[in-house]
PDB file of C-alpha atoms in Angstrom:
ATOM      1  CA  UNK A   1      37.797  56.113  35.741  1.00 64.00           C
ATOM      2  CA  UNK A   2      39.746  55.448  38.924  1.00 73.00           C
ATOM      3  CA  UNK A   3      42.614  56.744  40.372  1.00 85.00           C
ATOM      4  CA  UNK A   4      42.424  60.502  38.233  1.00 94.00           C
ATOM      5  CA  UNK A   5      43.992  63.538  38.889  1.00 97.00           C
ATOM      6  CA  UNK A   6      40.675  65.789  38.357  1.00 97.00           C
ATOM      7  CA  UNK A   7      41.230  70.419  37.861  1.00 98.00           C
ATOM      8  CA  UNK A   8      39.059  72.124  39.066  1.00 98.00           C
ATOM      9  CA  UNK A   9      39.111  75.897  38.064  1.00 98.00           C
ATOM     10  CA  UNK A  10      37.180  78.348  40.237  1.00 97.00           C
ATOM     11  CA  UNK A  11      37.116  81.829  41.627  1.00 96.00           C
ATOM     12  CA  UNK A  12      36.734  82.965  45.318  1.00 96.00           C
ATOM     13  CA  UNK A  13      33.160  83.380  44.316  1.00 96.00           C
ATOM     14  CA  UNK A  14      32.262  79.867  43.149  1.00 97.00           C
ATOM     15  CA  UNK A  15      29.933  78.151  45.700  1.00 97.00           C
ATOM     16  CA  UNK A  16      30.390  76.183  47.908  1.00 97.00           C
ATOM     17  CA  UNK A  17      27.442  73.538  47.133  1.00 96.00           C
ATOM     18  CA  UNK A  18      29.428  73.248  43.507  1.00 95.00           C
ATOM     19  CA  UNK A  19      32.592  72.459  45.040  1.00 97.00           C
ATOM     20  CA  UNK A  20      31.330  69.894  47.522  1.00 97.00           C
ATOM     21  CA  UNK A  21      29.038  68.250  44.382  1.00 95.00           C
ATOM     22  CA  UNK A  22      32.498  68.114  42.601  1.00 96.00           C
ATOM     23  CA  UNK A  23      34.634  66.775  45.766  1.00 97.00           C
ATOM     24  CA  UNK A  24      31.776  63.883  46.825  1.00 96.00           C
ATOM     25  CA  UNK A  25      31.785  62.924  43.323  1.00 95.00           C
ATOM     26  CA  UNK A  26      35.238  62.814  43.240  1.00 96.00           C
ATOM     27  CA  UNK A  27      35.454  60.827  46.044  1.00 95.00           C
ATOM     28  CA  UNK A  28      33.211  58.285  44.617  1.00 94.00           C
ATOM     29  CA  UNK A  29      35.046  57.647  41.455  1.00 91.00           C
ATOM     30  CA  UNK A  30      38.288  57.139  43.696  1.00 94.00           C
ATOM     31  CA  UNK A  31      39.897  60.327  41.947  1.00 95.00           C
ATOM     32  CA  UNK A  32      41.772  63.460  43.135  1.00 97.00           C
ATOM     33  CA  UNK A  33      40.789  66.865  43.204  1.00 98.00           C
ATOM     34  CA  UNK A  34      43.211  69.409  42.489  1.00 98.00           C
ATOM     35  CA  UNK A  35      41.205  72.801  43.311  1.00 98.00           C
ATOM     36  CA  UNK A  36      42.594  76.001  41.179  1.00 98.00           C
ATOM     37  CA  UNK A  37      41.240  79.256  42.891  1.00 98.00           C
ATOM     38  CA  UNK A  38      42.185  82.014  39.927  1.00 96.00           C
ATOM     39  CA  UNK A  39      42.688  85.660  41.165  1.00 93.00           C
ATOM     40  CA  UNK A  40      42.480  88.895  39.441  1.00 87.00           C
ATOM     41  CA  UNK A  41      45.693  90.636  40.531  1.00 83.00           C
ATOM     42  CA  UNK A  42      44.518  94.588  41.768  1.00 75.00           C
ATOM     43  CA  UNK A  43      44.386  96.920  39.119  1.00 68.00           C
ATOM     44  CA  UNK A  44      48.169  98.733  39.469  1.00 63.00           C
ATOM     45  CA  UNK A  45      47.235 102.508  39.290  1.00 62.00           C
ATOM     46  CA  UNK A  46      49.432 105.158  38.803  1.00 57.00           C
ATOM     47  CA  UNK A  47      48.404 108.422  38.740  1.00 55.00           C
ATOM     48  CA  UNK A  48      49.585 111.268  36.389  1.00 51.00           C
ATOM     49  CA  UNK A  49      50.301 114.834  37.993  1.00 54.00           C
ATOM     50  CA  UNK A  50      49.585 118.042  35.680  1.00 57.00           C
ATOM     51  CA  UNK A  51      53.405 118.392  35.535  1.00 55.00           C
ATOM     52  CA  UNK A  52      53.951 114.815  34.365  1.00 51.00           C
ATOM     53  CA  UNK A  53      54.945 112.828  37.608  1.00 53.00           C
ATOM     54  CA  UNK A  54      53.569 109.163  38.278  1.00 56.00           C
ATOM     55  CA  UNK A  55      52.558 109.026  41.671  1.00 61.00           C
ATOM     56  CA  UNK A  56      51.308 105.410  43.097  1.00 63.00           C
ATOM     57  CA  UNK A  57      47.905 105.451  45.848  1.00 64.00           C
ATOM     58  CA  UNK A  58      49.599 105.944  49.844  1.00 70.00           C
ATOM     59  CA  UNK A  59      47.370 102.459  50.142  1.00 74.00           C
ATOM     60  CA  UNK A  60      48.439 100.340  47.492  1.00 68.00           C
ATOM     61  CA  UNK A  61      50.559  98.129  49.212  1.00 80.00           C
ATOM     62  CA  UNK A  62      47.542  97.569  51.968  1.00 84.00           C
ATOM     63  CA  UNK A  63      45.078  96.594  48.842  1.00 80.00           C
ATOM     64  CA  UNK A  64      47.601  93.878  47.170  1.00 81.00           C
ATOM     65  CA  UNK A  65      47.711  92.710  51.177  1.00 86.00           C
ATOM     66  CA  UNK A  66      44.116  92.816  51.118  1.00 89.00           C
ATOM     67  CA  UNK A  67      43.235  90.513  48.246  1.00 87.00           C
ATOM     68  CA  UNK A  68      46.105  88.545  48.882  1.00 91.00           C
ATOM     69  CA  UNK A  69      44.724  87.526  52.394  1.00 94.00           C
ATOM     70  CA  UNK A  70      40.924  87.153  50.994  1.00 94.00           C
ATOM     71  CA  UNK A  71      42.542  84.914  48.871  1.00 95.00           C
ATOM     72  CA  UNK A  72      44.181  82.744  51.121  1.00 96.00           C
ATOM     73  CA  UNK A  73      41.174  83.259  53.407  1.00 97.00           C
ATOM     74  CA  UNK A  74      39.246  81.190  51.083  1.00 97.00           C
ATOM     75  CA  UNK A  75      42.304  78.603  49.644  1.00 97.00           C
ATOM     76  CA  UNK A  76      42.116  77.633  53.619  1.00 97.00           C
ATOM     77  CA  UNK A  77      37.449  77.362  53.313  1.00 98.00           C
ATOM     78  CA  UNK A  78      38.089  75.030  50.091  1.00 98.00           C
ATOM     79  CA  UNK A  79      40.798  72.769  52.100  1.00 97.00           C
ATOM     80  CA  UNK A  80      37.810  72.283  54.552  1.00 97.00           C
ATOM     81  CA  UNK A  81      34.877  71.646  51.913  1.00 97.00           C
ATOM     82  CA  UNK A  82      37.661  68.911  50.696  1.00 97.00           C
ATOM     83  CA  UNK A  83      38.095  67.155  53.967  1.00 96.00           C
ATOM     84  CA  UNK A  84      34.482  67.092  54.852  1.00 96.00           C
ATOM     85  CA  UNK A  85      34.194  65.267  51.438  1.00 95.00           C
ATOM     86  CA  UNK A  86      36.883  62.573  52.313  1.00 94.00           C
ATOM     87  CA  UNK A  87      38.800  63.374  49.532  1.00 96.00           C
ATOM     88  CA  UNK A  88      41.966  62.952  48.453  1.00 95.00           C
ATOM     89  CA  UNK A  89      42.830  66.550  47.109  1.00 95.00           C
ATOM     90  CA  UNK A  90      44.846  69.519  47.084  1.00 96.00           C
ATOM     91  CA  UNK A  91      44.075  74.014  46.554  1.00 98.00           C
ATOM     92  CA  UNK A  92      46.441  75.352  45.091  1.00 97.00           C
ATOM     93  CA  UNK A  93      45.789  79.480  44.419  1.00 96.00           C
ATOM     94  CA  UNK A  94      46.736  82.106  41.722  1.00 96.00           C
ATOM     95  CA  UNK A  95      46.677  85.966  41.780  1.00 93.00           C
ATOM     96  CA  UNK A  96      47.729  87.333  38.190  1.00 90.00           C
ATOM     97  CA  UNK A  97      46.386  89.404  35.196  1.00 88.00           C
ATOM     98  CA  UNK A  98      43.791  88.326  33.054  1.00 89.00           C
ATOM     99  CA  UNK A  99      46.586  87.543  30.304  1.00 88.00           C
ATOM    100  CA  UNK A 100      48.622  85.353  32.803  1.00 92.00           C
ATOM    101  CA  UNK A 101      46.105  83.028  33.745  1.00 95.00           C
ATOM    102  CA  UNK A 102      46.225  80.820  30.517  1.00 95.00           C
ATOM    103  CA  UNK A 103      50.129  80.242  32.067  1.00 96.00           C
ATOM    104  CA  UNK A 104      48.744  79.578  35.589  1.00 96.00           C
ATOM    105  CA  UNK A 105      46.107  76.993  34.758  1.00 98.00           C
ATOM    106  CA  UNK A 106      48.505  74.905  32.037  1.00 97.00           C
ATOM    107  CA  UNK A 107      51.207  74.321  34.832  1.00 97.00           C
ATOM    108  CA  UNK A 108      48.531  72.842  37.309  1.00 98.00           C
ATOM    109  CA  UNK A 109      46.898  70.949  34.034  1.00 98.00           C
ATOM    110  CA  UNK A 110      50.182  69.595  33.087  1.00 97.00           C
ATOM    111  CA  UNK A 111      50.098  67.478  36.038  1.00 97.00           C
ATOM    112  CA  UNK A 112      46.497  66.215  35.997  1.00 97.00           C
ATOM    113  CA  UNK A 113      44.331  63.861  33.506  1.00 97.00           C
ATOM    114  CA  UNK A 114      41.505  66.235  33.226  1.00 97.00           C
ATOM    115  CA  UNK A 115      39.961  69.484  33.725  1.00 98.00           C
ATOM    116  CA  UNK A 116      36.826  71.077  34.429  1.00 97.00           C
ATOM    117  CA  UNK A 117      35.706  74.609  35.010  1.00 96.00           C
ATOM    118  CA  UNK A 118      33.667  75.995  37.760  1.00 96.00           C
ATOM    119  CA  UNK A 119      30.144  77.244  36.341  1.00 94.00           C
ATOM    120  CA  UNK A 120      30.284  80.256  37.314  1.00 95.00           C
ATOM    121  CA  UNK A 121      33.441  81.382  35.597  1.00 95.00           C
ATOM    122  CA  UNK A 122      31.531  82.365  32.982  1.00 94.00           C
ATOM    123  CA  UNK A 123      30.884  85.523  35.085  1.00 95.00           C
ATOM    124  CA  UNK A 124      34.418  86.861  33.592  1.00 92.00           C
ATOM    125  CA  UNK A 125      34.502  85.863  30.449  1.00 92.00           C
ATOM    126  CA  UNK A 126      37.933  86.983  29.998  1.00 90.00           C
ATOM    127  CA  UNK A 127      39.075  84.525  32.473  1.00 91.00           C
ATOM    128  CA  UNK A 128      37.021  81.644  31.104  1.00 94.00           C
ATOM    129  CA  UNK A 129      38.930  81.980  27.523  1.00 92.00           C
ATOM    130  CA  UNK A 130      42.161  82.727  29.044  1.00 94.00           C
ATOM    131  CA  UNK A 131      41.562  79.480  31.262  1.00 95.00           C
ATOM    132  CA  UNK A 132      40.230  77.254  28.819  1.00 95.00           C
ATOM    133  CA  UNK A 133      43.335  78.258  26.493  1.00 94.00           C
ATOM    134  CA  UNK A 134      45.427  77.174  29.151  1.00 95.00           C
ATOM    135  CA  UNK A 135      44.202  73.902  29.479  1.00 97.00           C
ATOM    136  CA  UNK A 136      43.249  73.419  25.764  1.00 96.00           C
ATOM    137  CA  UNK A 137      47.145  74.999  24.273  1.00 94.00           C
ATOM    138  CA  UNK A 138      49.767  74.599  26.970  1.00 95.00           C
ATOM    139  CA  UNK A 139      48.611  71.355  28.457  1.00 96.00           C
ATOM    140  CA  UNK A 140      47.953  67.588  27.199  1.00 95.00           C
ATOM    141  CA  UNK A 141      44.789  67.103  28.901  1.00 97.00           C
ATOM    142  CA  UNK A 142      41.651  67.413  27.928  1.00 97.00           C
ATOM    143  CA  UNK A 143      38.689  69.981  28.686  1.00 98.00           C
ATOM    144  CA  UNK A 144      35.192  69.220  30.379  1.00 96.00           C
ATOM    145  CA  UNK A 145      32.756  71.910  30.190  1.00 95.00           C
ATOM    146  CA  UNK A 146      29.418  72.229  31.413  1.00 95.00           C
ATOM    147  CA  UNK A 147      27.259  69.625  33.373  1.00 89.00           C
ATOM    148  CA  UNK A 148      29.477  68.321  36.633  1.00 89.00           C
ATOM    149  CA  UNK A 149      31.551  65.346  37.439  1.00 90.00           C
ATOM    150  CA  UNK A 150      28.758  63.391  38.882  1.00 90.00           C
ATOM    151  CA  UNK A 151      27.095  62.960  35.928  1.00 92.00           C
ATOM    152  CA  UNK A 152      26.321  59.718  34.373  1.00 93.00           C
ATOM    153  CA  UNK A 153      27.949  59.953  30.562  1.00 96.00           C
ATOM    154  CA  UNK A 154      25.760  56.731  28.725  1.00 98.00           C
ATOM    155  CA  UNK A 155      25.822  58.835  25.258  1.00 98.00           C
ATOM    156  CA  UNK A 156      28.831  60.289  23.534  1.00 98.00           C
ATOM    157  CA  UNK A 157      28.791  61.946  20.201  1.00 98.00           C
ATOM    158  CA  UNK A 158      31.716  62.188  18.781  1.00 98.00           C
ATOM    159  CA  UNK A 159      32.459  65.217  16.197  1.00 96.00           C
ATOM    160  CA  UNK A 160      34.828  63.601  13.657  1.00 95.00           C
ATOM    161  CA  UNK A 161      36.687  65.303  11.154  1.00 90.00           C
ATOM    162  CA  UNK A 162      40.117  63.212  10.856  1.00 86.00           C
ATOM    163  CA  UNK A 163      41.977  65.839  12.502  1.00 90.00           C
ATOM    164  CA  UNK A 164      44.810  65.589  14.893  1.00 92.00           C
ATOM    165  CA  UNK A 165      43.080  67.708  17.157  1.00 94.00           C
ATOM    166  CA  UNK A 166      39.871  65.502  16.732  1.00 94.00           C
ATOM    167  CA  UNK A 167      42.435  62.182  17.458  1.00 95.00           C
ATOM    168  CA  UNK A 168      43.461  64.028  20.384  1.00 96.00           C
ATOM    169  CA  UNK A 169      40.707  64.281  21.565  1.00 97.00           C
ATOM    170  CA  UNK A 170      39.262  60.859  21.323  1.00 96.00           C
ATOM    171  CA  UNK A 171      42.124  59.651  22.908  1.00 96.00           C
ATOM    172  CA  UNK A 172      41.476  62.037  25.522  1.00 96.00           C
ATOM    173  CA  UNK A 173      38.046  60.861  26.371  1.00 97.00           C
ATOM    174  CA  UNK A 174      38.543  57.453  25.971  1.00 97.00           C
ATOM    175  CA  UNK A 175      37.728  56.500  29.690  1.00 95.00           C
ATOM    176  CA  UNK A 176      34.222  57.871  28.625  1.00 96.00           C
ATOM    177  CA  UNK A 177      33.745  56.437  25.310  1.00 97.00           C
ATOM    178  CA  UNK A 178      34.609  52.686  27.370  1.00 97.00           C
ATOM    179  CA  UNK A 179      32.377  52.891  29.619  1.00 96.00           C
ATOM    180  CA  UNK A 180      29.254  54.534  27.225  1.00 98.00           C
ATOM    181  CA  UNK A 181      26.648  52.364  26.184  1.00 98.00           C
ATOM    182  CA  UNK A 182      26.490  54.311  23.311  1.00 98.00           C
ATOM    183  CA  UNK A 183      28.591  56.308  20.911  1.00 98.00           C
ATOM    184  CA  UNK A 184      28.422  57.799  17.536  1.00 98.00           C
ATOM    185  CA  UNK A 185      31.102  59.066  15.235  1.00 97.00           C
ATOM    186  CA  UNK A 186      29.710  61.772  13.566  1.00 95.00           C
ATOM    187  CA  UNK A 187      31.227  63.733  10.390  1.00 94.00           C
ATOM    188  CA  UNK A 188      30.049  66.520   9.269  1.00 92.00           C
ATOM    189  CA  UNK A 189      30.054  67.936   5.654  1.00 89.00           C
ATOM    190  CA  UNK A 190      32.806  65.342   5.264  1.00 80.00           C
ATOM    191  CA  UNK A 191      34.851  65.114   2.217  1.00 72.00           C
ATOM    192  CA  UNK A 192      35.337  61.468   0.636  1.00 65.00           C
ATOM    193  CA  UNK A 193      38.461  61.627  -0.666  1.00 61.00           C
ATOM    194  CA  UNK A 194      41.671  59.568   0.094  1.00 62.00           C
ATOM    195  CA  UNK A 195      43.360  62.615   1.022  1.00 54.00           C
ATOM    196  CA  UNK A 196      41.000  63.747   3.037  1.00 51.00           C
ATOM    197  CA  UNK A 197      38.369  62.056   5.223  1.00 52.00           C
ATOM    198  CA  UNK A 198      38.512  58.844   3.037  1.00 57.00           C
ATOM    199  CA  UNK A 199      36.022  56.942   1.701  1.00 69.00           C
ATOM    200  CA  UNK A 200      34.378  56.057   4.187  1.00 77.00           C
ATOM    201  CA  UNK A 201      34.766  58.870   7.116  1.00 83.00           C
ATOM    202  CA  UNK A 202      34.965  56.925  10.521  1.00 90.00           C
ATOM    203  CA  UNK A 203      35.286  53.531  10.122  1.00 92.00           C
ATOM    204  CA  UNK A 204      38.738  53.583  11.087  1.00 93.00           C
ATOM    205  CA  UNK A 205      37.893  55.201  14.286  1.00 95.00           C
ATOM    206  CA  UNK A 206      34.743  52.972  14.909  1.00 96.00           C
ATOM    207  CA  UNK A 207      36.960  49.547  14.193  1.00 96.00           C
ATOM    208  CA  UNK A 208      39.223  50.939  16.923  1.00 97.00           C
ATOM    209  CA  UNK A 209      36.585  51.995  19.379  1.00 97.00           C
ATOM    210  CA  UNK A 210      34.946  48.715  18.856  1.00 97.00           C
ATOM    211  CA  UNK A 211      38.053  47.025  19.940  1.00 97.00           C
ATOM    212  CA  UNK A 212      38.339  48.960  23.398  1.00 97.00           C
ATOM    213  CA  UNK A 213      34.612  47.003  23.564  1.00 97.00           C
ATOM    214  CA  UNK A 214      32.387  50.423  22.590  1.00 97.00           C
ATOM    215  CA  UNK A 215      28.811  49.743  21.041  1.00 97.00           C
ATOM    216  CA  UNK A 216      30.035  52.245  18.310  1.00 97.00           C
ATOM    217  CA  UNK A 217      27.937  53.482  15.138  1.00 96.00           C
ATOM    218  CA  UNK A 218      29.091  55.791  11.923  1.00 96.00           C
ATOM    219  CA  UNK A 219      27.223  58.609  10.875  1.00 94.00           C
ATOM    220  CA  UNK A 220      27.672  61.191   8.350  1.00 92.00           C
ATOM    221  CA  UNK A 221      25.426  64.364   8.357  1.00 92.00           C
ATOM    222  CA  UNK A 222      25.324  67.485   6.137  1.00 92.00           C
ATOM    223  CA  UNK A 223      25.663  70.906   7.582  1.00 90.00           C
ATOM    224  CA  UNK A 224      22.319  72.610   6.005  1.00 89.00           C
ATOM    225  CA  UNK A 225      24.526  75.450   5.708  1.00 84.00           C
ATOM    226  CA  UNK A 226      24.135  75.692   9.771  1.00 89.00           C
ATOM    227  CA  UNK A 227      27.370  77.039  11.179  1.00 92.00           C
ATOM    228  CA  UNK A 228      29.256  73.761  12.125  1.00 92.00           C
ATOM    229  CA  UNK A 229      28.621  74.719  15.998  1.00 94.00           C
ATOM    230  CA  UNK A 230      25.109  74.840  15.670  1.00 94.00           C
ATOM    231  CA  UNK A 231      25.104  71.399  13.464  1.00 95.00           C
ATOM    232  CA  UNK A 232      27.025  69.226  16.213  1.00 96.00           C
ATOM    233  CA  UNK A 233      24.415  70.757  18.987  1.00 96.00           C
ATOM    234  CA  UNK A 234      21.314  69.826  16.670  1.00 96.00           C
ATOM    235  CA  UNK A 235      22.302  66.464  15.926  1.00 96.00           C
ATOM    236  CA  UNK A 236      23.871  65.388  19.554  1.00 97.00           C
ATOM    237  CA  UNK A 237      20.836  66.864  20.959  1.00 97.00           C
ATOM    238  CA  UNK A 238      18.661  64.506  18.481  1.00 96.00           C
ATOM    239  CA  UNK A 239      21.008  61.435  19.408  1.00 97.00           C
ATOM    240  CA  UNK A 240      20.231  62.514  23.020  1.00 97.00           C
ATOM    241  CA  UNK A 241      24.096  62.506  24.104  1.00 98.00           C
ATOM    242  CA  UNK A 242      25.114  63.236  27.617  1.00 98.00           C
ATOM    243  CA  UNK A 243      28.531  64.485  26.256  1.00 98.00           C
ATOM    244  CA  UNK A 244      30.398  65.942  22.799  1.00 98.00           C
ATOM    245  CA  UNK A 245      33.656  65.071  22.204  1.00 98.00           C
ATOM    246  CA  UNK A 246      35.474  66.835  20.057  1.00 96.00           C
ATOM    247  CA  UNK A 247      38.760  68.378  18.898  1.00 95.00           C
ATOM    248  CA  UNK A 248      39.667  72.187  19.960  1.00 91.00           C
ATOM    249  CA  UNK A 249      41.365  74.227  17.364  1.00 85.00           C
ATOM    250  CA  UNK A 250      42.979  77.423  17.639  1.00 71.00           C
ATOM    251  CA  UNK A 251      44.786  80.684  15.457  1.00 61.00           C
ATOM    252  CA  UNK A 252      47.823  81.992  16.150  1.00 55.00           C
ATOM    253  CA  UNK A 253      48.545  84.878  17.485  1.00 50.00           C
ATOM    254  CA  UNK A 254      52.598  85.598  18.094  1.00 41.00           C
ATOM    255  CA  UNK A 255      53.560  82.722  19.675  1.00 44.00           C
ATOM    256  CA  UNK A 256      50.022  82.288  21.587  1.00 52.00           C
ATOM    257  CA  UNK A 257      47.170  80.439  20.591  1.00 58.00           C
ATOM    258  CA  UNK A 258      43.575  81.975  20.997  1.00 62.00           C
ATOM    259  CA  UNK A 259      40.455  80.018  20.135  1.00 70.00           C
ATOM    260  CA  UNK A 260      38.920  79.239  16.706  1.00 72.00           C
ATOM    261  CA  UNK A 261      34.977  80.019  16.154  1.00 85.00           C
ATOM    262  CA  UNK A 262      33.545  76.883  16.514  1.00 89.00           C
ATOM    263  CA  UNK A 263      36.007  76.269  19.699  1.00 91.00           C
ATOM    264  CA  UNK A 264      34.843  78.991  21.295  1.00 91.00           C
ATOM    265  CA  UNK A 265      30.958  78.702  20.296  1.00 92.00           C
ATOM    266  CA  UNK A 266      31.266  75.201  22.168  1.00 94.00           C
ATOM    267  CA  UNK A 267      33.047  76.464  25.021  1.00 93.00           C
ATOM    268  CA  UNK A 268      30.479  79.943  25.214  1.00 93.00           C
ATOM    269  CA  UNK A 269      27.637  77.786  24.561  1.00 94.00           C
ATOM    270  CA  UNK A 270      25.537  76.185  28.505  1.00 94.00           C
ATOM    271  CA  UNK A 271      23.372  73.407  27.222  1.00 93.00           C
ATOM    272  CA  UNK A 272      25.306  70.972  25.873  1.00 96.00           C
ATOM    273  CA  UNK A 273      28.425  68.972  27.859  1.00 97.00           C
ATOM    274  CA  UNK A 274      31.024  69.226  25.906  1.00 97.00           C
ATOM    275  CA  UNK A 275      34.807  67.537  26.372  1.00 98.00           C
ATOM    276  CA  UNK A 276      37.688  69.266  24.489  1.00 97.00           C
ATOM    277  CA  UNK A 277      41.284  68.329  23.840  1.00 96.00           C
ATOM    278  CA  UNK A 278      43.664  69.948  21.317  1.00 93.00           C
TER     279      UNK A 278
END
């Protein structure tokens, strides 16, 4: 996986040891790093008088200054972490509302092959959602969460369902699926009908796998009545995958798109890597 335009979503606050880890290994697959630092933009406050007038703080001007400058304070720390890594990379920063950020992340993702998110994103919750929607609804690329780019991927479990958000996403991961020693297509609950997951769910997906040269076997498990988040976890942890692939799905909201249940149970979920793509 050579030559890859790698996000990288992270806050002021996200350590330095995690984006050196994610720059060296970078660097060692021969891929670019294209670091995202996301911004809360200060709180605008207007105050209400007794007789109805909006006044704005004397200092408001000095506090948009003020996290303006912290944040190009520490676009200009991450530019050095890069170099010291040899490299090839690029920080790029956004300051906007919580609601804006989905916009900010898809027009950096648009122009890469993958993304991750910093760990410790998941400090603002808000932000995590809002990013991963970004990446997941207004982009083409796929999602990595969880785990780091260094690691070794020699397991993939793939959570079928004959979806085009489930083809997406194997198309998305295919540089991981080639160079697994092992993967599984997995369907859950699946319905054996023509018109749905056909006869025999998977072995279309398998014969084509098998053609790229993966050591590919069908499986088809039953839910228990386990929510279907909770199933993929049990089973990839029993198949002892290193990664999940599987499609993202979404419900509309006005013209946005906000995550489904299992979606975001995989996303809000730390054990298990997981990659995405809608």
């Amino acid at each position: 996986m050579k030559r890859r335009s790698i996000l990288y979503v992270m806050t002021i606050d996200t350590p330095d040891t995690l984006i050196s880890e994610a720059a060296e290994a970078a660097a060692v697959k021969d891929s670019r790093l294209i670091c995202l630092i996301l911004g809360a933009s200060p709180f605008f406050p207007v105050y209400v008088s007794p007789y109805g007038a909006g006044t704005v703080p004397d200092n408001w001007t000095e506090l948009v200054a003020e996290a303006q400058q912290t944040q190009q304070d520490r676009v200009q720390e991450v530019e050095a972490l890069l170099a010291r890594s040899n490299v090839s990379g690029d920080v790029q920063s956004a300051m906007c509302a919580t609601t804006d950020a989905k916009h900010a992340v898809a027009r950096v993702a648009r122009v890469c092959d993958e993304a991750y998110l910093a760990a410790n994103l998941r400090d603002n919750p808000d932000f995590l959602r809002e990013a991963a929607s970004g990446i997941l609804f207004h982009s083409p690329i796929g999602l990595r969460i969880n785990g780091s780019i260094a690691d070794k991927v020699d397991r993939v479990f793939v959570a079928w369902d004959d979806s085009e958000a489930a083809a997406s996403a194997l198309h998305a991961a295919l540089p991981y699926l080639t160079e697994a020693k092992e993967v599984v297509i997995a369907s859950i609950d699946p319905l054996m009908t023509e018109q749905a997951d056909g006869q025999d769910p998977g072995a279309d997906v398998a014969a084509w796998l098998s053609h790229h040269g993966c050591n590919v076997t069908v499986s088809q498990y039953p839910s228990g009545k386990l929510a279907i988040d909770k199933c993929i976890q049990d089973r990839a942890q029993e198949f002892g995958a290193d990664l999940v692939v599987m499609g993202a799905y979404g419900h509309a909201r006005m013209v946005q798109a906000v995550l489904g249940g299992t979606t975001r149970s995989m996303i809000e979920q730390t054990e298990m890597p997981v990659f995405l793509a809608h």
